[in-house]
Structures are given as C-alpha cells and as structure tokens.
Coordinates of C-alpha atoms in Angstrom, one line a residue:
Chain L
M1 CA 190.6 89.1 85.7
L2 CA 187.3 89.1 85.2
D3 CA 185.5 91.8 82.9
Y4 CA 183.9 94.1 85.0
K5 CA 182.3 95.9 82.0
L6 CA 179.9 93.1 82.7
L7 CA 180.2 93.0 86.0
E8 CA 178.9 96.7 86.2
A9 CA 176.3 95.7 84.2
L10 CA 174.7 93.5 86.2
A11 CA 174.8 95.6 89.5
A12 CA 173.2 98.0 87.7
V13 CA 170.4 96.6 86.1
V14 CA 169.6 95.1 90.2
D15 CA 170.6 98.6 91.7
C16 CA 168.3 100.5 89.1
G17 CA 165.3 97.6 89.1
G18 CA 165.5 97.3 84.9
F19 CA 167.5 97.5 81.7
E20 CA 166.5 101.0 80.2
K21 CA 167.5 102.3 83.4
A22 CA 170.7 100.8 83.9
G23 CA 171.5 101.9 80.8
E24 CA 170.2 105.9 81.2
V25 CA 172.9 105.1 84.4
L26 CA 175.6 103.5 82.3
D27 CA 175.6 105.7 79.5
I28 CA 174.9 102.9 77.2
S29 CA 171.7 101.8 74.8
Q30 CA 169.5 99.2 76.7
S31 CA 170.5 96.7 73.6
A32 CA 174.2 97.4 74.8
V33 CA 172.6 96.5 78.4
S34 CA 171.0 92.8 77.7
Q35 CA 174.4 92.3 75.3
R36 CA 176.5 92.4 78.5
I37 CA 174.4 90.2 80.6
R38 CA 173.7 88.0 78.1
T39 CA 178.2 87.6 77.5
L40 CA 178.8 87.1 81.2
E41 CA 175.6 84.7 81.0
I42 CA 178.0 82.5 78.2
R43 CA 180.8 83.2 79.7
L44 CA 179.3 81.9 83.2
G45 CA 177.3 78.9 81.9
Q46 CA 174.3 80.3 83.9
P47 CA 171.6 82.5 84.7
V48 CA 173.0 85.8 86.8
L49 CA 169.7 87.1 86.7
V50 CA 166.2 86.8 86.6
R51 CA 164.5 88.8 84.2
S52 CA 161.0 89.1 85.6
P53 CA 159.1 90.5 87.4
M54 CA 162.0 92.9 88.0
P55 CA 164.8 91.6 87.3
R56 CA 167.2 89.8 90.2
A57 CA 170.0 88.3 90.8
T58 CA 170.2 84.3 90.7
P59 CA 172.8 83.0 93.6
A60 CA 175.4 83.5 91.4
G61 CA 174.7 86.9 89.9
Q62 CA 174.4 87.4 93.9
R63 CA 177.8 85.7 94.1
L64 CA 178.7 87.8 91.7
L65 CA 177.2 91.3 93.2
N66 CA 178.7 90.6 96.5
H67 CA 182.3 90.6 94.6
V68 CA 181.7 94.2 92.6
Q69 CA 180.8 96.0 95.7
Q70 CA 183.9 94.3 97.5
V71 CA 186.3 95.6 94.6
R72 CA 184.5 98.7 94.7
L73 CA 185.2 99.2 98.7
L74 CA 188.4 98.3 97.2
E75 CA 189.1 101.1 94.8
R76 CA 188.2 103.3 96.8
D77 CA 190.8 103.5 99.5
L78 CA 193.0 103.4 96.2
G79 CA 191.4 106.5 94.8
S80 CA 192.1 108.2 98.4
A81 CA 195.7 106.9 97.7
I82 CA 196.1 108.1 94.6
P83 CA 193.2 111.6 94.5
S84 CA 193.6 111.5 90.3
L85 CA 191.5 108.5 89.9
S86 CA 189.1 109.0 92.2
E87 CA 185.4 109.2 91.2
P88 CA 183.7 112.2 92.5
A89 CA 182.1 110.4 96.0
A90 CA 181.8 106.9 96.5
R91 CA 178.5 104.6 97.1
L92 CA 178.3 102.9 100.1
R93 CA 175.1 101.0 100.1
I94 CA 173.1 100.5 103.5
A95 CA 170.3 98.6 105.5
V96 CA 169.3 100.6 108.8
N97 CA 166.8 100.0 110.4
A98 CA 163.6 102.7 110.3
D99 CA 163.8 103.6 114.0
S100 CA 167.0 104.7 113.6
L101 CA 166.8 105.9 110.0
A102 CA 164.1 108.0 111.9
T103 CA 166.2 109.4 115.0
W104 CA 169.4 109.6 115.2
W105 CA 171.5 108.5 112.1
A106 CA 172.1 111.5 109.9
G107 CA 173.0 113.5 112.8
R108 CA 175.8 110.4 113.4
V109 CA 176.7 110.1 110.3
G110 CA 176.5 113.4 108.3
R111 CA 179.3 115.4 108.9
F112 CA 181.4 112.0 107.9
C113 CA 179.5 111.8 104.7
A114 CA 180.2 115.4 103.7
R115 CA 183.6 115.2 104.9
E116 CA 184.9 111.8 103.0
N117 CA 182.6 112.8 100.3
L118 CA 180.1 109.5 100.6
L119 CA 176.9 109.2 99.2
L120 CA 174.6 106.6 100.9
D121 CA 172.5 104.3 98.9
L122 CA 170.2 103.4 102.4
V123 CA 167.4 100.8 102.4
I124 CA 164.8 100.0 105.4
E125 CA 165.1 96.2 106.2
D126 CA 164.4 94.3 109.8
Q127 CA 167.0 92.4 110.6
D128 CA 166.3 89.3 109.2
I129 CA 166.3 90.9 105.1
G130 CA 169.0 93.0 106.1
L131 CA 171.3 90.7 107.2
R132 CA 170.6 88.5 104.3
R133 CA 170.7 91.0 101.8
M134 CA 174.4 91.8 103.0
R135 CA 175.5 87.8 102.8
E136 CA 173.6 88.7 99.1
G137 CA 176.4 90.9 98.5
D138 CA 173.7 94.0 97.9
V139 CA 173.9 96.1 101.3
A140 CA 177.9 96.2 102.4
A141 CA 176.7 97.2 106.2
C142 CA 173.6 96.4 108.0
L143 CA 172.2 98.2 111.4
C144 CA 169.9 96.2 113.0
S145 CA 169.5 94.5 116.5
S146 CA 171.3 91.2 115.8
P147 CA 174.1 90.7 117.7
Q148 CA 175.1 87.6 114.8
P149 CA 177.4 88.7 112.6
V150 CA 177.1 87.0 109.1
S151 CA 179.6 84.5 107.7
G152 CA 182.9 87.2 106.2
G153 CA 182.1 90.2 108.6
R154 CA 182.5 91.9 111.5
C155 CA 179.5 93.0 114.1
V156 CA 180.1 96.1 117.0
P157 CA 177.6 96.9 119.2
L158 CA 176.6 100.4 119.2
G159 CA 174.6 100.5 122.5
V160 CA 170.9 100.8 123.0
M161 CA 167.4 102.2 121.9
T162 CA 165.0 102.3 125.0
Y163 CA 161.8 102.2 123.5
L164 CA 158.4 103.3 125.8
P165 CA 154.5 102.7 125.5
L166 CA 152.9 106.0 125.1
A167 CA 149.3 107.2 124.0
T168 CA 147.9 110.8 124.4
P169 CA 146.6 111.4 127.8
D170 CA 142.8 111.1 126.3
Y171 CA 144.0 107.7 125.1
I172 CA 144.5 106.7 128.0
H173 CA 141.7 108.3 129.8
H174 CA 139.2 107.1 127.8
H175 CA 141.3 103.3 127.5
F176 CA 142.8 102.4 130.6
P177 CA 141.0 105.3 133.5
G178 CA 141.7 102.5 136.3
G179 CA 145.7 101.4 134.7
L180 CA 146.1 98.3 132.7
T181 CA 144.1 95.4 133.3
D182 CA 142.8 92.2 130.7
A183 CA 139.9 93.0 129.8
R184 CA 141.0 96.7 128.8
L185 CA 144.3 95.7 126.9
E186 CA 142.1 93.0 125.4
R187 CA 139.9 96.1 123.6
A188 CA 142.9 99.0 123.5
P189 CA 143.8 99.7 119.9
A190 CA 147.7 99.1 119.9
I191 CA 149.3 100.0 116.8
I192 CA 152.5 97.7 115.4
F193 CA 155.0 97.8 113.0
G194 CA 154.6 95.1 111.3
P195 CA 153.3 91.6 111.6
N196 CA 156.9 90.6 112.8
D197 CA 157.4 93.3 114.7
Q198 CA 157.2 91.9 118.9
L199 CA 158.3 94.5 120.9
Q200 CA 154.3 95.6 121.3
H201 CA 154.3 91.6 122.7
R202 CA 157.1 91.7 124.9
F203 CA 156.1 94.6 126.4
L204 CA 152.3 93.1 126.9
A205 CA 154.0 89.5 128.2
Q206 CA 156.5 92.3 131.0
V207 CA 153.0 93.9 132.2
G208 CA 151.3 90.3 132.5
Y209 CA 149.3 89.6 129.7
H210 CA 149.6 87.4 127.1
G211 CA 146.4 87.7 125.0
K212 CA 145.2 88.7 122.1
F213 CA 144.7 92.8 121.2
P214 CA 143.5 94.8 118.2
H215 CA 146.0 96.3 116.4
H216 CA 146.7 99.0 113.5
L217 CA 149.3 97.8 111.1
C218 CA 151.8 100.9 110.0
P219 CA 155.5 100.2 108.6
S220 CA 156.5 103.7 109.1
S221 CA 158.3 105.5 111.9
E222 CA 156.7 109.2 111.9
G223 CA 153.8 107.1 110.5
F224 CA 154.0 105.1 113.7
V225 CA 153.8 108.7 116.0
K226 CA 151.4 110.4 114.0
L227 CA 149.1 107.8 114.2
A228 CA 149.4 108.2 118.1
L229 CA 149.6 111.6 118.3
A230 CA 145.9 111.3 116.5
G231 CA 144.5 108.9 119.3
M232 CA 144.8 105.9 117.5
G233 CA 146.4 103.8 119.6
Y234 CA 148.8 103.0 121.6
G235 CA 152.8 101.8 121.0
M236 CA 156.1 101.1 121.3
I237 CA 158.5 104.1 120.5
P238 CA 161.5 105.0 120.9
E239 CA 161.7 107.5 123.5
I240 CA 164.7 109.7 121.9
Q241 CA 161.8 110.4 118.6
A242 CA 159.1 111.2 120.8
R243 CA 160.8 113.2 123.9
S244 CA 159.5 116.6 123.0
D245 CA 156.1 114.7 122.5
I246 CA 156.1 113.7 125.6
T247 CA 157.6 116.8 127.4
A248 CA 154.7 118.8 125.7
G249 CA 152.1 116.4 127.6
R250 CA 151.1 115.1 124.3
L251 CA 151.9 111.3 124.8
A252 CA 152.3 109.8 127.8
S253 CA 153.3 105.9 129.1
I254 CA 150.4 103.7 129.4
A255 CA 152.2 102.0 132.2
P256 CA 154.9 104.3 133.8
G257 CA 158.3 102.7 134.8
H258 CA 158.6 100.2 131.5
Q259 CA 160.7 100.3 128.7
L260 CA 162.5 98.1 127.0
D261 CA 165.6 98.1 125.8
V262 CA 166.8 96.8 122.3
P263 CA 170.4 96.9 121.4
L264 CA 171.8 97.8 117.9
Y265 CA 174.5 96.4 116.0
W266 CA 176.6 97.3 112.8
H267 CA 176.9 94.7 110.8
F268 CA 180.4 95.1 108.1
W269 CA 182.3 93.0 105.4
R270 CA 185.2 92.5 107.9
H271 CA 187.6 93.1 104.3
G272 CA 185.2 96.2 103.5
G273 CA 187.9 98.8 102.8
E274 CA 188.9 101.7 104.7
M275 CA 186.1 103.7 104.3
M276 CA 184.4 101.4 105.9
E277 CA 186.8 101.5 108.9
R278 CA 186.4 105.2 109.3
L279 CA 182.9 105.0 108.9
T280 CA 182.8 101.9 111.4
A281 CA 185.1 104.1 114.3
E282 CA 182.8 107.1 113.7
L283 CA 179.4 104.8 114.3
R284 CA 181.8 104.0 118.0
Q285 CA 182.5 107.3 118.7
P286 CA 180.4 107.9 122.4
Chain P
M1 CA 127.8 79.7 98.2
L2 CA 131.6 79.1 98.3
D3 CA 133.0 77.6 101.9
Y4 CA 134.5 81.0 103.9
K5 CA 136.6 78.7 105.4
L6 CA 138.6 78.0 103.0
L7 CA 138.7 81.3 101.1
E8 CA 140.4 82.4 105.2
A9 CA 142.4 80.3 105.2
L10 CA 144.1 81.6 101.7
A11 CA 143.5 85.2 103.1
A12 CA 145.4 84.4 106.3
V13 CA 148.2 82.6 104.4
V14 CA 149.0 85.7 102.5
D15 CA 148.7 88.3 105.2
C16 CA 150.1 87.0 107.4
G17 CA 153.3 85.5 105.2
G18 CA 153.2 81.9 106.4
F19 CA 151.5 79.1 107.2
E20 CA 152.0 78.9 110.3
K21 CA 150.9 82.3 111.7
A22 CA 148.0 82.3 109.7
G23 CA 146.9 79.1 112.2
E24 CA 147.7 81.2 114.6
V25 CA 145.4 84.5 114.2
L26 CA 142.7 81.7 113.0
D27 CA 143.7 79.6 116.0
I28 CA 143.9 76.2 113.7
S29 CA 146.6 73.8 113.3
Q30 CA 149.0 74.9 110.5
S31 CA 148.1 71.3 109.1
A32 CA 144.7 72.3 109.1
V33 CA 145.3 75.2 107.8
S34 CA 147.8 73.3 104.5
Q35 CA 144.2 71.0 104.8
R36 CA 142.1 74.3 103.7
I37 CA 144.1 75.5 100.8
R38 CA 144.8 72.1 99.4
T39 CA 141.0 71.5 99.2
L40 CA 140.7 75.0 98.1
E41 CA 142.6 73.9 95.0
I42 CA 141.3 70.4 94.2
R43 CA 137.8 72.4 94.0
L44 CA 139.8 75.0 91.9
G45 CA 141.4 72.6 89.8
Q46 CA 144.5 75.0 90.1
P47 CA 146.3 76.6 93.0
V48 CA 146.4 79.7 94.7
L49 CA 149.3 80.4 96.0
V50 CA 152.9 80.1 94.9
R51 CA 155.1 78.6 98.0
S52 CA 158.0 79.4 98.0
P53 CA 160.2 82.1 99.0
M54 CA 156.9 83.7 100.7
P55 CA 153.8 82.4 100.2
R56 CA 151.8 85.0 97.8
A57 CA 148.7 84.0 95.6
T58 CA 148.2 83.0 91.9
P59 CA 146.3 85.2 89.5
A60 CA 143.4 83.1 90.8
G61 CA 144.5 83.8 94.2
Q62 CA 144.3 87.1 93.8
R63 CA 141.2 87.0 92.2
L64 CA 139.8 85.0 95.5
L65 CA 141.6 87.0 97.6
N66 CA 140.0 90.7 95.9
H67 CA 136.7 88.9 96.6
V68 CA 137.2 88.1 100.5
Q69 CA 138.1 92.1 101.0
Q70 CA 135.2 93.2 99.2
V71 CA 132.9 90.2 101.4
R72 CA 134.4 91.6 104.7
L73 CA 133.4 95.2 103.6
L74 CA 130.0 94.1 102.9
E75 CA 130.2 92.5 106.6
R76 CA 131.1 95.5 108.2
D77 CA 127.3 97.5 106.9
L78 CA 125.3 94.2 108.2
G79 CA 127.2 94.9 110.9
S80 CA 126.7 98.4 111.9
A81 CA 122.8 97.5 110.9
I82 CA 123.2 94.5 113.3
P83 CA 125.2 95.4 115.9
S84 CA 125.3 91.8 117.7
L85 CA 127.1 90.3 114.2
S86 CA 130.0 92.3 114.3
E87 CA 133.1 91.6 115.5
P88 CA 135.1 93.8 118.0
A89 CA 136.3 96.1 115.1
A90 CA 136.7 96.4 111.2
R91 CA 139.7 96.3 109.5
L92 CA 141.2 98.0 106.2
R93 CA 144.0 97.6 104.4
I94 CA 145.4 101.0 103.1
A95 CA 147.9 101.6 100.6
V96 CA 148.8 104.7 101.2
N97 CA 152.6 107.3 100.0
A98 CA 154.9 108.0 102.2
D99 CA 154.9 111.3 102.9
S100 CA 151.4 111.3 103.2
L101 CA 151.0 109.0 105.9
A102 CA 154.3 110.7 107.4
T103 CA 152.1 114.0 107.7
W104 CA 148.6 114.6 107.3
W105 CA 146.9 111.0 107.3
A106 CA 146.7 110.5 111.1
G107 CA 145.6 113.8 112.0
R108 CA 142.4 113.3 108.7
V109 CA 141.5 109.6 110.1
G110 CA 142.2 109.3 113.6
R111 CA 139.4 110.9 114.9
F112 CA 137.1 108.5 112.5
C113 CA 139.2 105.7 113.1
A114 CA 138.5 105.7 116.8
R115 CA 134.7 106.9 116.3
E116 CA 134.0 103.5 113.9
N117 CA 136.0 101.5 115.4
L118 CA 137.8 100.7 112.5
L119 CA 141.4 99.7 112.6
L120 CA 144.1 99.8 109.4
D121 CA 146.6 97.8 108.0
L122 CA 148.1 100.8 105.8
V123 CA 151.1 100.0 103.6
I124 CA 152.9 102.0 101.6
E125 CA 153.9 102.1 98.5
D126 CA 154.5 104.0 95.4
Q127 CA 151.7 104.2 93.4
D128 CA 152.0 101.6 90.0
I129 CA 152.9 98.9 92.7
G130 CA 149.9 100.1 95.3
L131 CA 147.5 100.6 93.4
R132 CA 148.6 97.4 91.5
R133 CA 147.4 95.8 94.7
M134 CA 144.4 97.3 94.6
R135 CA 143.8 95.5 91.1
E136 CA 145.0 92.1 93.2
G137 CA 142.6 92.9 95.9
D138 CA 145.2 92.7 97.7
V139 CA 144.6 96.3 99.5
A140 CA 140.9 98.2 99.7
A141 CA 142.2 101.3 98.5
C142 CA 145.1 103.7 97.2
L143 CA 146.4 107.0 98.2
C144 CA 148.7 108.1 95.4
S145 CA 149.2 111.0 93.1
S146 CA 147.8 109.3 89.8
P147 CA 144.1 110.3 88.6
Q148 CA 143.9 107.5 86.5
P149 CA 141.0 104.8 88.3
V150 CA 141.5 101.2 88.4
S151 CA 138.7 98.8 86.7
G152 CA 136.3 98.9 89.8
G153 CA 137.1 101.6 91.5
R154 CA 136.8 105.2 91.8
C155 CA 139.0 108.0 92.2
V156 CA 138.9 111.4 93.8
P157 CA 140.9 114.1 93.7
L158 CA 141.9 114.9 97.9
G159 CA 144.0 118.1 97.3
V160 CA 148.3 119.1 96.4
M161 CA 151.6 118.2 98.5
T162 CA 153.3 121.4 98.0
Y163 CA 157.3 120.3 97.4
L164 CA 159.8 123.1 98.5
P165 CA 163.8 122.0 97.7
L166 CA 165.1 122.7 101.0
A167 CA 168.5 122.4 102.9
T168 CA 170.5 124.0 105.8
P169 CA 171.6 127.4 105.5
D170 CA 175.4 125.8 106.2
Y171 CA 174.6 123.8 102.8
I172 CA 173.5 125.9 100.9
H173 CA 175.8 128.6 101.8
H174 CA 178.8 126.1 101.3
H175 CA 177.5 124.2 97.9
F176 CA 175.5 127.4 96.5
P177 CA 177.4 130.8 97.3
G178 CA 176.0 132.7 94.2
G179 CA 173.1 130.7 93.6
L180 CA 172.3 127.4 91.8
T181 CA 174.3 127.2 88.6
D182 CA 174.8 124.1 86.3
A183 CA 178.4 123.5 87.3
R184 CA 177.4 123.7 91.3
L185 CA 173.9 121.5 90.3
E186 CA 177.0 119.0 89.5
R187 CA 178.8 118.2 92.7
A188 CA 176.6 119.0 95.4
P189 CA 174.8 115.9 96.6
A190 CA 170.9 115.7 96.5
I191 CA 169.0 113.7 98.4
I192 CA 166.2 111.2 96.4
F193 CA 164.0 108.9 97.9
G194 CA 164.2 106.3 95.5
P195 CA 165.0 105.1 92.3
N196 CA 161.6 106.1 91.2
D197 CA 161.4 109.1 92.7
Q198 CA 161.4 111.9 90.2
L199 CA 160.6 115.0 92.1
Q200 CA 164.0 116.0 92.2
H201 CA 164.7 115.8 88.5
R202 CA 161.7 117.8 88.1
F203 CA 162.7 120.3 89.8
L204 CA 166.5 119.9 88.2
A205 CA 164.2 120.6 84.7
Q206 CA 162.0 123.7 86.1
V207 CA 166.4 125.6 87.4
G208 CA 167.2 124.5 83.6
Y209 CA 169.7 121.6 84.7
H210 CA 169.5 118.4 83.2
G211 CA 172.6 117.0 84.3
K212 CA 173.9 114.4 86.0
F213 CA 173.7 114.8 90.2
P214 CA 175.0 113.0 93.0
H215 CA 172.2 111.8 95.3
H216 CA 172.2 110.2 98.8
L217 CA 169.3 107.4 98.6
C218 CA 166.7 107.5 101.3
P219 CA 163.6 106.0 101.5
S220 CA 162.1 107.0 104.2
S221 CA 160.3 110.3 104.5
E222 CA 161.8 111.0 108.5
G223 CA 165.2 110.1 107.4
F224 CA 165.1 112.2 104.6
V225 CA 164.2 115.1 106.6
K226 CA 167.0 114.1 109.4
L227 CA 169.7 113.7 106.0
A228 CA 168.5 117.3 104.8
L229 CA 169.0 118.7 108.7
A230 CA 172.3 117.1 109.1
G231 CA 173.5 118.7 106.2
M232 CA 174.1 115.8 104.1
G233 CA 172.5 117.3 100.9
Y234 CA 169.6 119.1 99.6
G235 CA 166.3 116.9 98.9
M236 CA 162.4 117.7 98.1
I237 CA 160.6 118.3 101.2
P238 CA 156.7 118.8 101.6
E239 CA 156.2 122.2 103.1
I240 CA 154.1 121.0 105.6
Q241 CA 157.0 118.4 107.2
A242 CA 159.8 121.5 107.0
R243 CA 156.9 124.4 108.4
S244 CA 158.5 124.3 111.2
D245 CA 162.0 123.7 110.4
I246 CA 162.4 126.7 107.8
T247 CA 160.4 129.1 110.3
A248 CA 163.1 127.8 112.9
G249 CA 166.0 129.0 110.7
R250 CA 167.4 125.0 109.9
L251 CA 166.1 124.6 106.0
A252 CA 165.6 127.2 103.2
S253 CA 165.5 126.5 100.3
I254 CA 167.9 126.6 97.6
A255 CA 165.8 128.5 94.9
P256 CA 163.1 130.3 96.8
G257 CA 160.0 130.8 94.4
H258 CA 160.6 127.7 93.2
Q259 CA 157.6 124.4 94.1
L260 CA 156.5 121.5 93.3
D261 CA 152.3 120.7 93.8
V262 CA 151.8 116.7 93.3
P263 CA 148.5 115.9 93.3
L264 CA 147.0 113.5 95.5
Y265 CA 144.2 110.9 94.2
W266 CA 141.7 108.6 96.9
H267 CA 141.4 105.4 95.3
F268 CA 138.9 103.1 96.6
W269 CA 137.1 100.0 95.3
R270 CA 132.8 101.4 93.8
H271 CA 131.9 98.4 95.6
G272 CA 133.7 98.7 99.5
G273 CA 130.3 99.1 101.2
E274 CA 129.4 101.6 104.0
M275 CA 132.3 102.2 105.6
M276 CA 134.5 103.2 102.3
E277 CA 131.9 105.5 101.7
R278 CA 132.0 106.9 105.1
L279 CA 136.0 107.1 105.3
T280 CA 136.2 108.8 101.6
A281 CA 133.6 110.6 102.7
E282 CA 135.7 112.1 105.7
L283 CA 138.8 112.6 103.6
R284 CA 136.8 115.0 101.2
Q285 CA 135.9 117.0 103.6
P286 CA 138.1 120.9 103.4

C-alpha cells in the first residue's frame, strides 16, 4: 500500500498553505514535513508540489490529493461501523456558491452536521473553478449552477434560486423616474459580483437592452446587498436574501415582473462514501 | 511620454483576466490587444505579462500598472477642473476586509460615490494580500487591520471593530452547560473564517485555553453568521453584524464580558489625487 503518512503531509501542506502550519496540524516539525514531501517525490520520481509563492499541488500531486480525500471518506464509513476507530469529527471540504452560503445553506445542513459530528471546510468559488477543484480532488462536492457532472462524479438538481433586479426606492426615483429606457440604463450604476457575473447582462437582455452600463464590482454576497441598500446601484439579488428588505420597503424591483431563475446542482463523488450519500439525501429533501 | 494605449491594454488584460475580454472592454480586436502587449514588451526589452494559466503582470508589468492607476487618479482631478474632459464615472479599485464590506462600508461611502459619480471595484482580501496588491499597483487603497504603511502610501486609523464569541442559546446549553472548561472547548465545534484567521485563537488564549479545537471553515462573513445561527458552532462575529440577532435572543455570548477589538486602518497612495483625498476625508468623519 501507499505510505499514507507521506500523502497526509502533502494534503496538510496544501490545506494549510505552508510547511510550518502543516507541521503544527500534524504535530511534527516543519523539517519532518519537508522530509516526507521529499520522500514522496523521490518515490514518485516527480514533484508533487510547486513551492512558490504558495505551495500548490502539481498535476501528479493533485491526483494524490483526490485519492487521499476519497480514502478519508471511506474511513468515515468504517468509523461509523467501528466507532472506536473514528476520529472526534469528520471533515468534508465543499465548494459552495456565495449566494447559497449567504442564504439557505447553513439552515439546511446545520442539523445534519451537528447530528453526524461533521465539520465543513467551505470554499467559495464560481462554478467553473468549483468544478475544477472537484476534478482536482481539492473538494469532495460542489454546489453550483452547472448541470454537467464531472468525470467520476454525480450531479443532482436542488431547485432554483430566484433573482430580482433591486434598488432602493430613492435610487429608482432618481435614475428611472419614467421606467427603464436605454438612455437611463446607459448611465445608471449597476452592481455586479465580478467580471464573470452574467446575471446582470441576462437581465438587461431580458428587458431588451444590450449596451454598456456603468457598474460597481462587489465580490461579496452580503456586501452586494449593502451597496444596493446604500443607494449605490441596482443589482440582481436572491429573492430569499432580500425578502425582508422588500417587505420593509427598503428595496424594490426596477422592473416589476422580471426575474431570473438560476438552477442549483449538487455535484459529489460517485464513490464518496456513506456520509456523502446521507448529506446528499438531506439536501434533496423538499 | 509613454504610449498609454499600450499601458491601457496591459491594464485591461490584467483587469479582465484575458485578451478577449480586454478587447471587448477597449472595443478593439483580441489580436490588436496582443499586438499592443507585444509592442510594449519589445520597447521594454522584457515581458510584462505571464500568459498562463491566467494572464498576470510580471514585476515590470506591475510597476507599469501602478503607474497607470496613479495617472488615472490624477486624470480624475483634471476631469473635475475641466468637466468636458471627464469620463462618465471614475473608478477606484479598493481591497476591503470581508467583515467591513458585510457591515458598515457601503453605508459610509454610498452617498459619497453617488455624489462624486464614483464606481468601486471592490476586492476582498486579508490584510497581507491586500497590502501586497496595493504595493503591486493592483489596488489604490486597502482597508485592513495593519497599521504599517506601504512604501509610497499613507495610513490613517478608522476606529475598531468589536468581535464577540457568539452561538445560539441551544448550542451554549448543549456544549457549555456549566460555562467554558478545557474539556468542553476541546470538543465544541467553532467556526473560523480561514486558515489565517487568528481571532478564534486570540479569544481562546484570552480565556486561558491553548489546546486544539474542532472547527468549520467558512470564508464568508454572512455565511459565518448563518452557520452560527444554524447551531453549527460558535465564532467571533462583529458586534454590529450580530446586534439584531443578540437583541432577538437568537445569538448569545459563550463568554459574557469577553470581546476582541480589532483596529482598522485605511491605506492609500500618498499621491492618489484629490478624489482619494476626499474619499479619505469622508471615511475619517466621526
């Protein structure tokens, strides 16, 4: 069998972003960590880590990390069959889209995590990066809007998230006094999540506008809502996130009747073990 | 003088993360963008971009980007003196810590941005990365907890953010029925923002605990609060962010009387132009 001490050292260096912290986590010295990585590389005949600026896995190292994470998931199942084997708590690393994490995610999985003694390492990624990290073995599951399963993975639908084009009533009164027009959309500042965020463009196409528009960039789900509440722009906000602000009259739609429904899919490894199956079943409950 | 068409192409490629998108933004073809970058590199006698996997600036390229951003800030000032020169809106790229963005930031700068027709490109970074991006010319200002100005920059204090160790009353009742003890802290799941988040460790040191503790990782300010509200763990949450949840009895301190005050500093370029001076003055208002 493989020497899992060496693989564990590799996983710790990549997880912790450095040799020193990996040593702390593994309770060994930094030089012992380095020695394990070197031994692994000598056995493999190729590097598993790029050292700088931050340690990250080479393609060979990534295949090893994928393997380590799968073995860990299988160990969890063993741990529930033979409790004396199990560590204090299981860990799962999952990529989640920012808006889900800012809204419904914790409410749906919180009870499950407490019951199963499961700890989560959450990473926020858009879908392309999230799925790439899953292929690379860096995360065990990914919640995103792509329906395309990765090789070795499965994918189940989890419903849709509805987005509304919202701004403060003052903002709407100032920028769109007579409703949306091309001339006004060309000047009214919008808020978008990042350069890859296409929601705003899709909404504008829906109302028949295809030109440029000024915009703030704000890659934070909660920050996004705060910018809208401060009257800095209009933006596509999940309806569940804005509900209380809409009810209280702090936010309103700039185009009543228009919305975008973004589907959500749960991607997970086909052989991810029983804990993953149970988490998936929990998420699929209506 | 330098050929700013070439520098603008460099900035667009780095901002947009690719040649094709840079072409769209500049309204020229992708090959015209490549040609400008090549011309710039021939004139300089060295590369300004590393091409893969994502285009990013070489050290020489970063010095040019820094220069471009400073020139743009000075052009803003010219624009307010000679309005016919000014573009529709100014842009500033700023690194902000996640908790400020999730709480007070927009409320403090929203009115200013609307008045000055200023658009923000916000990036979320912890202080080390934020200050490095400022040194590299990628952002014009950085809000973080480091009091150490970068070379060429100034730094002013903006007060403190108070963090409390919060969880749901149910969680506290279940995990800390008789208050905090080492045995219970060793088993009770915490929530931390990321591997570099030291707030949790500092709080535990304050109550005299120096051992390990199980934890969820959640690099989202809003997601962090949601995890706490779902009873998944306790964590250090900004008092201003949790105030309504505390008042409503949904969150409570696991160690009443204990808090951490984290100072905030505003870093900006010394010669950042009048817009930056005015934004700084706005932020310094009590």
